[in-house]
Amino acid sequence: MTNTNLISGLCPTVTTGEPIAYSFALKDRSDENLPSLAGGRAASESVGDPGWVRFYRGRARELVYDLGEVRKIGGFSAAFLQNGAAGVYTPRRVELLISADGVTYRRAFAVDSKVSPAAKDVSVSVFEAAGGQAFSARYVRFDFECEVHVFASGFAVYPAAEDAVPAAGSALEPPKPDLGYLRAGDTAKNGVIIYCGYWDETMKYPESYVLNTPADLMPYVAYVDRDGKIADTMYDSVYFLSLQSRTPSGGYMCAMHNVEKPNTYRSDWLQFLDNMFAEGYNIDALNTAAGSVKEALGLTDYKVGVHIQLPFPHPSGEDFGGGMRTDTLENRVAVCRWFMEEAVRRFDERNYEHIRLCSFYQGCESVPTAVSDEEEALFAAVNCEAHAMGLKASWIPCYLGTGFARWKELGFDAAYMQPNHMFNKYDAAMLGEFAQSCTRYGLGVELELNYTAVNPGENRDSEIERYYDYLRGGYYYGYIGCDTATYQGAGPGYIYTACYAEDPAVRAIYDNTYLFLKGTLMPGVPRVAATRFERQTDGSYRAALSLEGGSEIFGHDTTFEIVTQGTRGAAVVHDGELIYVPGYTFTGYDKLSVTAVIHGVATEVRTLTLNDVAHFAVQRGIRELNALCDKPKSRAWMTGLSVASAAASLLLLVSGRKNDKHR
């Protein structure tokens, strides 16, 4: 094999493992220097080295190089950076695939990493495969995972000897069929997150944030109408999570790998249990609230599901307490088993009538591979412990978080992915991409409501619309009716705030969420509505367009389109207004038709009539124009000229309005 690089100077075509054009691609910097990826040497250990091509999330990358002609391939090399403190991780495996047509690929080489994602030292790893078999291909494709940041450089593909006999390569696994949205049902159909846990005087929120009363929880288990009455059920399950993962010792209930002392102790875990099972609060309060709903609605077989967060056992050589340690995988699993058994014991002792324990919830929002190489094994082992107790295991990973696609292999019974749209300035179209990933892997959907949508602020209306993106997306992308979880803050949360809001716009959040959870939030069949045409001083006519009927929240995604133009003028829709410019043959009367398009679906066509005959009857010019058009040939000629001149006038008019906006 020679040192000739067959891809030197070529720029690859890049495909992400999951669609991210409207989300993470906005933070991906690979386009800045992608042509240099196959430019030569590996970059240095510095994250600031301009030689690194920076990829960001998307689960994986496929980089295809077109060699221009069929060549014999003898090996490859590729360099990657490991810098866990900066969130940059070396892929666990790099593969080189070959193809004759750029469509069908076979595996030629596969090289596993010698560096763990948990490695603390900064290093550059070079994946190399050379010698042995040769392969024939015009197209070569590099495949590697990209679950957070991946920095790559020094890509090369080397030719094989001229007399080498090409091998066929190994066949790829056939793509798995999409699993559709999660519809587990028995784990949780529609759950909501409620926070509890540790509090002290140094925190910026009151103690009530971790002490939820029956009244606090009522608008979650019941749909409370605008008269304050229990009208229906709302969420069927509650996830009790540790607020901000805080503990008395200063450690964290979730995985932290860039913190000096993240580990917790038995006393921290006991405090979490004591708070969850405090008399009159949290789980106890949920039972009381559920009982009230059961009685008010006359339900006989009604119980609300309970899901308890499983604290994270950080690896530590310190004594955990109670004769336990967290220094090995086996010991960490044993600590989790103790907690789960203690939670089940306390739950059973209370003999709750109106709630049932459903699952233990994994509090980490992604598999914390930066902590150790045992984290996937830990997840799988503790989920097996839950199953041995007759319970389920649940998880809500962040958007494309590490391990999200492997949730079933990790032993979870239900997983709901966070879109994180509420907290980013992404276009709502990202929910379509999010939906594709959910259906591919059988995930449920998390709804996310932020305080910015329910509290006064200059951006409140736009934040309400951002939340409604989730609800509209359920209809557009088909996840209405699938299993969901809802994040909505703490104290007890923003769904509570919306329920009791005096502002109708905020209260509507609660009502529309209820309709979504019940699977009945639909746009209906809205119709185009229009005001009367008003004559303007510039000679044009204008009418405001709107929708009538259907759910109000779907109006946000509406555009109006002209189906047929009038015969004596030209019209255009601009900023929700229909603007009509009459032509030479206009006599005060014309017809045109419009439709409303809601997310690509058109409503029925509405014919609009412009009638200003009375005004034109008193215009001297109209008589002269009619006289000129008496002859059929003249009339046809003038009609064509009329429409053309109106269209030209309309273009100038709309252009002028646009320019006015920028002055």
XYZ file of C-alpha atoms in Angstrom:
663
model
C 0.000 0.000 0.000
C 1.327 3.465 -0.910
C 0.929 6.792 0.871
C -1.247 8.116 -1.957
C -4.494 9.532 -0.602
C -7.284 8.834 -3.090
C -9.603 11.414 -1.494
C -7.100 14.251 -1.134
C -8.692 17.501 -2.265
C -12.184 16.006 -2.456
C -15.155 17.269 -0.458
C -17.537 14.632 0.901
C -21.302 14.571 0.881
C -22.436 14.472 4.516
C -25.545 12.742 5.839
C -26.563 12.809 9.494
C -27.860 9.741 11.282
C -30.990 11.675 12.262
C -32.482 14.719 10.499
C -31.240 17.873 12.255
C -31.476 20.607 9.595
C -33.730 22.765 11.795
C -31.997 22.125 15.116
C -28.464 20.928 15.819
C -27.263 21.654 12.285
C -27.449 25.332 13.234
C -24.581 24.691 15.670
C -22.646 22.268 13.478
C -19.468 23.897 12.146
C -18.301 21.202 9.748
C -19.123 23.316 6.679
C -16.456 25.823 7.685
C -13.576 23.602 6.570
C -15.069 20.327 5.330
C -12.891 20.215 2.156
C -9.792 20.107 4.378
C -10.911 16.916 6.132
C -8.862 14.836 3.698
C -6.132 17.432 3.501
C -3.262 15.604 5.149
C -1.986 15.274 8.715
C -4.056 14.914 11.846
C -4.716 18.087 13.822
C -3.156 18.695 17.241
C -4.630 18.018 20.699
C -5.887 21.599 20.928
C -9.652 22.042 20.506
C -8.862 25.358 18.851
C -6.720 23.840 16.096
C -8.292 24.993 12.781
C -7.429 21.609 11.313
C -10.325 19.978 13.150
C -13.598 19.578 11.266
C -16.286 19.975 13.924
C -19.431 17.827 13.828
C -22.256 18.247 16.324
C -24.869 15.675 17.344
C -27.268 13.925 14.972
C -26.404 10.425 16.331
C -24.035 9.585 13.462
C -22.366 10.807 10.278
C -21.978 9.251 6.847
C -19.337 10.923 4.661
C -19.330 9.842 1.013
C -16.415 10.514 -1.343
C -16.788 10.048 -5.101
C -13.437 8.861 -6.481
C -14.545 9.655 -10.034
C -13.802 6.146 -11.276
C -13.548 2.637 -9.902
C -10.364 2.216 -7.855
C -8.812 -0.559 -5.808
C -8.999 0.277 -2.103
C -6.381 -1.080 0.289
C -7.018 0.789 3.537
C -7.926 4.024 5.284
C -7.007 6.264 8.193
C -8.924 8.891 10.167
C -8.042 10.940 13.244
C -10.368 12.025 16.079
C -9.946 14.112 19.216
C -10.801 13.013 22.763
C -11.385 15.882 25.207
C -14.142 14.944 27.626
C -13.913 18.216 29.547
C -14.867 20.039 26.325
C -17.576 17.520 25.420
C -15.549 16.141 22.493
C -15.543 12.346 22.247
C -13.771 9.836 20.061
C -16.220 7.566 18.187
C -16.275 4.032 19.490
C -16.023 2.616 15.966
C -15.175 3.867 12.465
C -16.161 1.946 9.341
C -15.262 2.349 5.671
C -17.940 1.206 3.236
C -17.590 0.719 -0.515
C -19.996 1.066 -3.441
C -19.914 0.905 -7.218
C -23.007 3.053 -7.747
C -23.261 5.233 -4.625
C -26.494 3.508 -3.637
C -25.692 -0.001 -2.437
C -22.826 -0.255 0.039
C -20.850 -3.077 1.627
C -18.509 -2.974 4.596
C -14.796 -3.074 3.761
C -13.093 -2.100 7.022
C -14.171 -1.579 10.637
C -11.865 -0.326 13.391
C -12.793 -0.066 17.066
C -11.497 2.765 19.232
C -8.769 2.154 21.777
C -9.890 5.219 23.730
C -12.855 5.158 26.089
C -15.403 8.010 25.994
C -14.740 8.226 29.734
C -11.013 8.869 29.240
C -9.941 11.997 31.116
C -6.707 12.614 29.213
C -6.762 14.671 26.032
C -5.585 12.616 23.070
C -5.746 12.171 19.307
C -6.705 8.712 18.072
C -5.875 7.558 14.562
C -8.083 4.772 13.236
C -6.168 2.768 10.637
C -6.822 -0.264 8.466
C -4.243 -1.384 5.935
C -2.994 -4.490 4.173
C -4.873 -7.729 3.989
C -7.819 -7.562 1.630
C -8.374 -5.150 -1.227
C -11.707 -3.809 -2.453
C -12.972 -2.260 -5.658
C -15.154 0.876 -5.483
C -15.926 4.251 -6.992
C -17.620 5.534 -3.837
C -16.263 5.203 -0.302
C -18.205 6.081 2.832
C -16.915 6.781 6.338
C -19.422 5.922 9.089
C -18.981 6.993 12.718
C -21.168 7.954 15.673
C -21.692 11.584 16.638
C -23.672 11.724 19.868
C -22.210 15.011 21.131
C -19.162 16.779 19.612
C -16.882 14.907 17.217
C -13.695 16.580 15.940
C -12.185 14.855 12.890
C -9.166 15.365 10.624
C -6.612 13.547 8.498
C -9.012 11.347 6.527
C -7.329 9.212 3.892
C -8.187 6.298 1.615
C -5.241 4.343 0.258
C -5.005 2.368 -2.985
C -4.314 -1.346 -3.036
C -1.609 -2.946 -5.138
C -2.437 -3.146 -8.830
C -2.303 -6.946 -8.806
C -4.512 -7.286 -5.700
C -7.691 -9.288 -6.206
C -10.657 -7.283 -4.848
C -12.923 -8.853 -2.239
C -16.656 -8.214 -2.147
C -16.884 -6.832 1.376
C -19.477 -7.850 3.940
C -23.164 -7.112 3.571
C -24.738 -4.471 5.782
C -27.552 -5.278 8.151
C -30.901 -4.494 6.502
C -32.525 -1.321 7.836
C -35.009 -1.930 10.604
C -38.627 -0.914 9.997
C -39.920 2.134 11.822
C -41.532 1.204 15.126
C -44.062 4.030 15.224
C -44.801 6.138 18.276
C -44.816 4.611 21.743
C -48.224 3.359 22.781
C -47.295 1.257 25.809
C -50.269 2.444 27.814
C -49.658 0.222 30.827
C -46.576 2.251 31.821
C -48.033 5.737 31.340
C -50.347 7.089 28.676
C -49.967 10.754 29.640
C -47.611 11.530 32.509
C -46.535 14.809 34.088
C -43.350 15.643 35.990
C -43.720 16.951 39.545
C -40.632 17.932 41.512
C -39.828 17.190 45.123
C -36.642 16.433 47.074
C -34.228 18.599 49.035
C -34.583 22.234 50.058
C -32.722 24.644 52.329
C -32.701 28.396 53.010
C -29.952 29.094 50.467
C -32.148 28.156 47.517
C -33.884 30.765 45.381
C -37.301 29.149 45.584
C -39.622 28.448 48.553
C -39.857 25.111 50.341
C -43.333 24.631 48.874
C -41.621 23.724 45.600
C -40.750 20.323 47.091
C -43.916 19.948 49.195
C -46.845 19.510 46.817
C -50.294 19.467 48.434
C -53.519 17.828 47.194
C -54.708 21.245 45.991
C -51.435 21.733 44.112
C -51.839 18.416 42.320
C -55.566 18.664 41.608
C -55.347 20.360 38.151
C -52.972 17.613 37.038
C -55.103 14.594 37.867
C -58.369 16.429 37.123
C -59.416 18.697 34.307
C -60.663 21.691 36.275
C -63.066 23.776 34.196
C -63.239 27.565 34.229
C -65.770 27.457 37.052
C -63.292 25.551 39.222
C -65.186 22.263 38.993
C -63.745 18.813 38.300
C -65.014 18.066 34.804
C -62.831 15.149 33.692
C -59.539 13.378 34.307
C -56.302 14.986 33.046
C -52.912 13.220 33.377
C -52.976 9.536 34.269
C -49.489 9.376 35.811
C -47.076 11.494 37.833
C -43.268 11.327 37.749
C -41.726 12.401 41.053
C -38.275 13.828 40.339
C -35.578 15.432 42.455
C -35.679 19.218 42.031
C -32.376 20.365 40.504
C -30.862 17.037 41.677
C -29.886 18.752 44.941
C -28.997 16.801 48.100
C -28.080 17.618 51.721
C -24.467 16.508 51.175
C -23.981 18.711 48.112
C -23.809 15.782 45.687
C -26.162 15.269 42.767
C -28.992 12.837 42.118
C -28.140 12.768 38.389
C -24.862 12.002 36.660
C -22.280 14.782 36.719
C -18.841 14.170 35.236
C -17.270 17.638 35.310
C -18.009 18.267 38.983
C -15.342 17.891 41.661
C -17.493 15.851 44.069
C -20.746 14.640 42.488
C -21.276 11.500 44.563
C -24.078 11.134 47.088
C -24.657 9.048 50.210
C -27.301 6.821 51.728
C -28.522 9.743 53.839
C -29.197 11.764 50.659
C -31.240 8.974 49.136
C -33.191 8.515 52.373
C -33.969 12.239 52.485
C -35.384 11.971 48.963
C -37.611 9.076 50.050
C -38.674 10.884 53.230
C -39.704 13.920 51.201
C -41.583 11.910 48.566
C -43.520 10.012 51.226
C -44.007 12.957 53.621
C -47.428 12.806 55.243
C -49.882 15.023 53.380
C -47.468 15.898 50.569
C -46.211 14.610 47.219
C -47.124 10.904 46.831
C -49.460 11.062 49.820
C -51.087 14.206 48.404
C -51.469 12.573 45.006
C -53.470 9.759 46.568
C -55.777 12.305 48.207
C -56.238 14.298 44.994
C -56.904 11.146 42.966
C -59.514 10.093 45.509
C -61.308 13.413 45.103
C -61.348 13.005 41.324
C -62.616 9.458 41.635
C -65.475 10.571 43.867
C -66.386 13.679 41.857
C -66.593 11.795 38.569
C -68.098 8.608 39.968
C -65.256 6.438 38.688
C -65.079 2.899 40.029
C -61.829 1.567 38.591
C -59.535 4.581 38.690
C -55.959 4.852 39.891
C -53.229 7.339 39.016
C -49.799 5.948 38.174
C -46.691 6.827 40.201
C -43.149 6.845 38.818
C -40.205 7.358 41.158
C -36.839 8.701 40.058
C -33.920 6.379 40.675
C -30.933 8.393 41.980
C -27.641 7.953 40.156
C -24.907 6.039 42.028
C -21.756 7.932 41.047
C -18.666 5.705 41.108
C -16.794 6.473 44.311
C -14.323 4.866 46.652
C -16.033 6.470 49.656
C -18.350 4.659 52.028
C -21.928 5.114 50.772
C -23.423 4.283 54.155
C -25.256 1.297 55.566
C -22.342 -0.965 54.719
C -22.648 -0.192 50.991
C -20.210 1.207 48.446
C -20.371 2.431 44.849
C -16.861 1.490 43.729
C -17.832 -1.338 41.346
C -20.678 -2.009 38.949
C -21.971 -4.796 41.180
C -21.966 -2.539 44.236
C -23.650 0.302 42.358
C -26.435 -2.036 41.249
C -26.802 -3.222 44.854
C -27.253 0.385 46.048
C -29.985 0.917 43.448
C -31.652 -2.341 44.486
C -31.697 -1.200 48.120
C -33.339 2.107 47.158
C -35.956 0.423 44.988
C -36.831 -2.108 47.667
C -37.131 0.671 50.252
C -39.395 2.714 47.965
C -41.634 -0.299 47.295
C -41.785 -1.096 51.016
C -42.880 2.427 51.903
C -45.426 2.517 49.106
C -46.938 -0.822 50.116
C -47.085 0.145 53.799
C -49.353 3.100 53.009
C -52.003 0.913 51.353
C -52.884 3.683 48.925
C -56.350 3.283 47.438
C -56.196 5.651 44.489
C -52.655 5.394 43.111
C -50.417 2.576 41.899
C -46.641 2.294 41.634
C -45.760 1.826 37.961
C -42.073 2.348 37.304
C -38.682 3.529 38.412
C -37.584 6.457 36.306
C -33.999 6.954 35.099
C -33.099 10.532 35.983
C -30.118 10.857 33.622
C -31.178 12.489 30.355
C -28.599 10.523 28.372
C -26.330 7.578 29.046
C -23.406 9.228 30.897
C -20.652 7.434 28.996
C -18.212 10.127 30.115
C -18.534 8.831 33.698
C -17.322 5.289 33.021
C -17.469 2.443 30.525
C -20.065 0.681 32.685
C -22.990 3.088 32.374
C -24.973 1.198 29.749
C -24.474 -1.972 31.782
C -25.663 -0.098 34.886
C -28.839 1.096 33.156
C -29.605 -2.409 31.914
C -28.902 -4.036 35.284
C -31.075 -1.717 37.381
C -33.897 -2.039 34.856
C -33.692 -5.797 35.332
C -34.017 -5.198 39.081
C -37.212 -3.204 38.486
C -38.613 -6.006 36.360
C -37.775 -8.548 39.061
C -39.975 -6.501 41.413
C -42.852 -6.599 38.942
C -42.377 -2.941 37.948
C -41.496 -1.078 34.759
C -38.502 1.077 33.856
C -39.039 4.494 32.237
C -36.818 7.218 30.768
C -37.061 10.684 29.184
C -33.822 11.272 27.242
C -32.968 14.710 25.904
C -33.198 15.313 22.166
C -30.944 12.721 20.485
C -29.164 12.208 23.812
C -26.545 9.466 24.025
C -28.228 6.075 23.983
C -31.711 7.304 23.046
C -31.904 4.965 20.037
C -30.892 1.977 22.201
C -33.540 2.460 24.876
C -35.107 -0.932 24.291
C -31.739 -2.693 24.415
C -31.085 -0.948 27.736
C -34.190 -2.572 29.200
C -36.582 0.372 29.366
C -40.280 -0.330 28.952
C -41.134 3.226 27.972
C -39.084 6.187 26.777
C -40.256 9.664 25.798
C -37.852 11.968 23.987
C -37.520 15.666 24.745
C -37.695 17.932 21.671
C -36.150 20.850 23.652
C -37.885 23.185 21.177
C -39.331 25.328 23.981
C -35.886 26.368 25.168
C -34.201 27.028 21.816
C -34.815 29.388 18.926
C -35.470 26.553 16.517
C -38.026 26.723 13.742
C -41.149 24.677 14.463
C -40.173 22.468 11.515
C -37.675 20.781 13.852
C -40.642 18.972 15.383
C -41.122 17.208 12.063
C -37.530 15.963 12.235
C -37.999 15.078 15.891
C -41.101 13.088 14.959
C -39.143 11.086 12.377
C -36.657 9.986 15.040
C -39.442 9.129 17.486
C -41.259 6.924 14.990
C -38.032 5.255 13.890
C -37.234 4.042 17.400
C -40.691 3.706 18.931
C -40.407 6.649 21.317
C -43.075 8.643 23.067
C -43.086 12.446 23.094
C -42.373 14.924 25.865
C -44.317 18.184 25.888
C -42.419 21.131 27.372
C -43.965 24.255 28.881
C -41.764 27.074 30.164
C -42.529 29.878 32.623
C -42.128 32.399 29.786
C -45.462 31.250 28.335
C -47.540 31.752 31.492
C -45.962 34.763 33.207
C -46.145 38.402 32.047
C -43.406 39.432 29.651
C -42.891 41.075 26.292
C -42.329 37.706 24.624
C -45.185 35.867 26.291
C -47.388 35.627 23.198
C -44.578 34.179 21.087
C -43.710 31.759 23.894
C -47.319 30.566 24.002
C -47.089 29.957 20.273
C -43.844 28.044 20.808
C -45.675 25.736 23.228
C -48.546 25.411 20.788
C -46.008 24.207 18.217
C -45.928 20.983 20.253
C -49.707 20.628 20.246
C -50.061 21.465 16.562
C -47.230 19.056 15.818
C -49.252 16.254 17.366
C -51.824 16.723 14.623
C -49.386 17.442 11.791
C -46.956 14.606 12.562
C -49.336 12.089 14.051
C -48.191 11.914 17.666
C -51.479 13.082 19.126
C -52.799 10.008 20.923
C -49.373 8.455 21.516
C -47.826 8.137 24.987
C -46.506 11.431 26.338
C -44.782 12.979 29.322
C -44.935 16.672 30.209
C -42.246 18.912 31.658
C -43.771 22.057 33.164
C -41.429 23.373 35.833
C -41.947 23.235 39.584
C -43.904 24.831 42.382
C -46.066 22.829 41.406
C -45.677 23.981 37.790
C -46.885 26.024 34.850
C -49.849 23.790 34.020
C -51.153 24.746 37.470
C -50.489 28.415 36.700
C -52.373 28.145 33.409
C -55.329 26.397 35.039
C -55.989 29.230 37.480
C -54.908 32.133 35.257
C -57.301 35.053 34.862
C -55.799 35.922 31.492
C -57.832 33.986 28.867
C -54.761 33.436 26.681
C -52.905 31.712 29.523
C -55.938 29.728 30.656
C -56.307 28.514 27.054
C -52.951 26.725 27.439
C -54.560 24.478 30.043
C -57.690 23.868 27.979
C -55.794 23.082 24.783
C -53.404 20.774 26.651
C -56.409 18.887 27.986
C -57.795 18.489 24.452
C -54.394 17.272 23.268
C -54.130 14.680 26.039
C -57.602 13.415 25.195
C -56.714 13.188 21.505
C -59.411 15.644 20.439
C -57.334 18.717 19.563
C -58.019 19.146 15.852
C -58.074 22.111 13.471
C -61.667 21.298 12.547
C -62.809 22.587 9.149
C -62.099 26.313 9.194
C -63.453 28.538 6.427
C -61.988 31.627 4.848
C -63.579 34.807 6.145
C -63.078 38.233 4.603
C -64.099 41.790 5.343
C -65.809 43.892 2.673
C -63.533 45.300 -0.004
C -62.598 48.870 0.824
C -61.601 51.288 -1.925
C -58.243 52.980 -1.262
C -57.066 56.425 -2.300
C -54.553 54.836 -4.674
C -57.393 53.127 -6.569
C -56.838 49.631 -5.195
C -59.287 47.590 -3.118
C -58.388 45.706 0.040
C -60.046 43.094 2.229
C -58.676 41.488 5.408
C -58.605 37.673 5.380
C -59.073 35.426 8.408
C -60.358 32.006 9.456
C -63.649 31.192 11.087
C -64.406 27.884 12.765
C -61.907 25.238 13.838
C -59.390 25.416 16.681
C -57.861 28.844 17.110
C -54.325 27.591 17.696
C -54.049 26.292 14.132
C -54.461 29.769 12.660
C -50.769 30.382 13.386
C -49.747 28.077 10.536
C -52.189 29.487 7.982
C -51.403 31.103 4.658
C -53.938 32.372 2.140
C -53.663 31.662 -1.570
C -55.562 32.918 -4.607
C -57.153 30.064 -6.550
C -58.606 32.044 -9.481
C -57.979 35.668 -10.398
C -60.688 38.093 -11.388
C -61.319 38.851 -15.063
C -61.036 42.643 -14.822
C -58.093 43.139 -12.495
C -55.316 41.404 -10.582
C -55.028 40.471 -6.917
C -52.393 39.296 -4.467
C -52.346 38.272 -0.799
C -49.932 40.302 1.301
C -49.648 40.147 5.115
C -53.088 38.561 5.463
C -54.701 41.180 3.257
C -56.174 40.673 -0.206
C -55.163 43.558 -2.484
C -57.009 44.000 -5.778
C -55.986 46.466 -8.486
C -58.645 47.098 -11.150
C -57.760 47.119 -14.831
C -58.984 49.357 -17.667
C -62.177 47.362 -18.186
C -63.158 47.295 -14.520
C -66.689 48.614 -14.061
C -67.001 48.140 -10.315
C -67.675 44.407 -10.274
C -65.414 41.323 -10.270
C -65.098 37.877 -8.671
C -62.099 35.890 -7.488
C -61.577 32.867 -5.230
C -59.176 32.162 -2.367
C -58.341 29.303 -0.037
C -56.541 28.939 3.287
C -53.653 26.484 3.561
C -52.966 25.087 7.021
C -49.620 23.287 7.147
C -49.952 22.154 3.544
C -53.652 21.220 3.715
C -56.046 23.514 1.840
C -59.491 24.411 3.150
C -62.531 24.779 0.923
C -62.390 27.480 -1.767
C -64.204 30.731 -0.985
C -65.438 33.007 -3.775
C -65.233 36.713 -2.977
C -67.198 39.364 -4.814
C -66.054 42.946 -5.275
C -69.056 45.197 -5.943
C -68.466 48.923 -6.318
C -70.778 49.507 -9.286
C -72.510 52.486 -7.702
C -69.270 54.387 -7.446
C -68.244 53.650 -11.012
C -71.651 54.541 -12.419
C -71.007 58.205 -11.678
C -67.543 58.239 -13.173
C -67.311 60.001 -16.512
C -64.411 57.907 -17.626
C -66.384 54.690 -17.456
C -68.750 55.811 -20.220
C -65.855 56.684 -22.469
C -64.213 53.336 -21.756
C -67.442 51.452 -22.527
C -67.820 53.332 -25.796
C -64.295 52.375 -26.788
C -65.005 48.741 -26.000
C -68.305 48.497 -27.938
C -66.778 46.463 -30.713
C -66.008 42.805 -29.831
C -62.411 42.992 -31.069
C -61.759 46.126 -29.078
C -63.394 44.616 -25.992
C -61.212 41.483 -26.085
C -58.092 43.568 -26.648
C -58.932 45.947 -23.824
C -59.743 43.111 -21.404
C -56.313 41.561 -21.927
C -54.639 44.935 -21.566
C -56.726 45.600 -18.460
C -55.563 42.502 -16.587
C -51.930 42.962 -17.650
C -51.848 46.596 -16.580
C -53.537 45.740 -13.279
C -50.931 43.075 -12.572
C -48.128 45.545 -13.274
C -49.736 48.145 -11.040
C -50.191 45.560 -8.306
C -46.521 44.605 -8.428
C -45.498 48.222 -8.026
C -47.999 48.716 -5.215
C -46.869 45.712 -3.166
C -43.197 46.522 -3.760
C -43.842 50.016 -2.498
C -45.476 48.684 0.664
C -42.512 46.403 1.330
C -40.096 49.303 0.890
C -42.155 51.446 3.256
C -41.658 48.860 5.993
C -37.878 49.191 5.772
C -37.703 52.964 5.864
